[in-house]
Amino acid sequence: ATRFSSKSFWAMDPQQLRNVKLPSSGAAGAVARSVALAGVGLYALSQSLYNVEGGQRGIIYNRLTGIAEKVKPEGTHVLIPWIERATIFDVTARPNVVQSVSGSRDLQMVNMSLRVLTRPQVDLLPWIYQNLGTDYAERVLPSIIHETLKSVIAQYNASQLITQREQVSKEIRAVLVKRAAHFHIAVDDVSITQLTFGREYTAAVERKQVAQQDAERARYIVQKAELDKKAAVVKAEGEAEAATLIGRATANNPSFMTLRKIDAARDIAQTVSQSANRVYLNADNLLLNKLEDDSMNTTKK
């Protein structure tokens, strides 16, 4: 064998190139086979493992035996590549919102929005996968929810749907739980998120409320008038009684009028004293002259 350096490779003549020793093809083939086997092994290992995350379950489909009855729990599991295939199901409760337009017992159109929390029954996931598929919720829930809403709403009047909303929700849930159980779907919660009526019914309700308010206002006016009438009667009776008592007091004691005049003069003086302006009044304006006249009349008698 001829030894040479990379610098002298191009300076060699063709006769020397014939004597160059190349690596054997057997060693290179062994290396290539080892690399290929390692790659195939790693690929097979990656295809043989799968993970089931929290809140999920796994179903195994075997090309030879079909769907396995055992449900795979959370964790890492092994399967046979190209023969078995894993399908992952989400078993947590998921919300489903469905809107439906139904007729009430009094033939009013009701627009109701229902929010339903559902989840698949874990032990029966193989049946769900075999008969409904992974999109079981989209296939089953809209139809049974619409049918349940129509059957329950038809039993109530429009006004009862408002006043008995909690009872309506409970009845919808009871019917929906039975219907969903046929498809092995568990219903955790049912709630009415929206409840509206047609324009005609809404306008009729508004007119009724306005009429009730007008009736209440008219009733209040009548009651107020009756109370005012009673107050006037009581006031008149009181004034008549007061006049009678004053007449009796004046006849029995002439000094009663003098006392009333003194009270009137005191009230006038107090009002004038609290005023911001200065006012000068004589005795006539204060009714004090009446006292002198009364005293003179008493002396003459």
mmCIF file of C-alpha atoms in Angstrom, residues 96-103 109-116 137-155 172-173 175-177 179-180 183 190:
data_model
loop_
_atom_site.group_PDB
_atom_site.id
_atom_site.type_symbol
_atom_site.label_atom_id
_atom_site.label_comp_id
_atom_site.label_asym_id
_atom_site.label_seq_id
_atom_site.Cartn_x
_atom_site.Cartn_y
_atom_site.Cartn_z
ATOM 1 C CA ASN A 96 -73.079 22.776 26.335
ATOM 2 C CA VAL A 97 -75.268 25.797 25.541
ATOM 3 C CA VAL A 98 -78.357 25.178 23.420
ATOM 4 C CA GLN A 99 -81.003 27.716 22.370
ATOM 5 C CA SER A 100 -84.522 26.610 21.525
ATOM 6 C CA VAL A 101 -87.767 28.322 20.503
ATOM 7 C CA SER A 102 -90.812 26.530 21.916
ATOM 8 C CA GLY A 103 -94.499 27.169 22.468
ATOM 9 C CA MET A 109 -93.468 31.645 21.711
ATOM 10 C CA VAL A 110 -90.655 31.260 24.244
ATOM 11 C CA ASN A 111 -86.972 31.662 23.423
ATOM 12 C CA MET A 112 -84.961 29.750 26.019
ATOM 13 C CA SER A 113 -81.214 29.229 26.343
ATOM 14 C CA LEU A 114 -80.122 26.215 28.377
ATOM 15 C CA ARG A 115 -76.640 25.509 29.755
ATOM 16 C CA VAL A 116 -75.955 21.828 30.482
ATOM 17 C CA ALA A 137 -71.818 15.360 22.525
ATOM 18 C CA GLU A 138 -72.453 17.100 19.190
ATOM 19 C CA ARG A 139 -74.435 14.113 17.939
ATOM 20 C CA VAL A 140 -76.673 13.493 20.947
ATOM 21 C CA LEU A 141 -77.088 16.556 23.168
ATOM 22 C CA PRO A 142 -78.678 19.096 20.765
ATOM 23 C CA SER A 143 -81.495 16.749 19.767
ATOM 24 C CA ILE A 144 -82.416 15.541 23.252
ATOM 25 C CA ILE A 145 -82.148 19.045 24.750
ATOM 26 C CA HIS A 146 -84.461 20.512 22.094
ATOM 27 C CA GLU A 147 -86.989 17.737 22.597
ATOM 28 C CA THR A 148 -86.843 18.064 26.389
ATOM 29 C CA LEU A 149 -87.355 21.824 26.283
ATOM 30 C CA LYS A 150 -90.343 21.589 23.967
ATOM 31 C CA SER A 151 -92.030 18.888 26.057
ATOM 32 C CA VAL A 152 -91.550 20.697 29.390
ATOM 33 C CA ILE A 153 -92.349 24.248 28.246
ATOM 34 C CA ALA A 154 -95.619 23.060 26.678
ATOM 35 C CA GLN A 155 -96.873 22.209 30.193
ATOM 36 C CA ILE A 172 -86.038 19.925 32.634
ATOM 37 C CA ARG A 173 -83.090 18.403 34.469
ATOM 38 C CA VAL A 175 -86.232 14.624 32.009
ATOM 39 C CA LEU A 176 -82.817 15.351 30.521
ATOM 40 C CA VAL A 177 -81.017 13.025 32.953
ATOM 41 C CA ARG A 179 -82.817 10.833 28.187
ATOM 42 C CA ALA A 180 -79.024 11.201 28.437
ATOM 43 C CA PHE A 183 -76.577 7.196 25.675
ATOM 44 C CA VAL A 190 -78.856 22.262 34.151
#
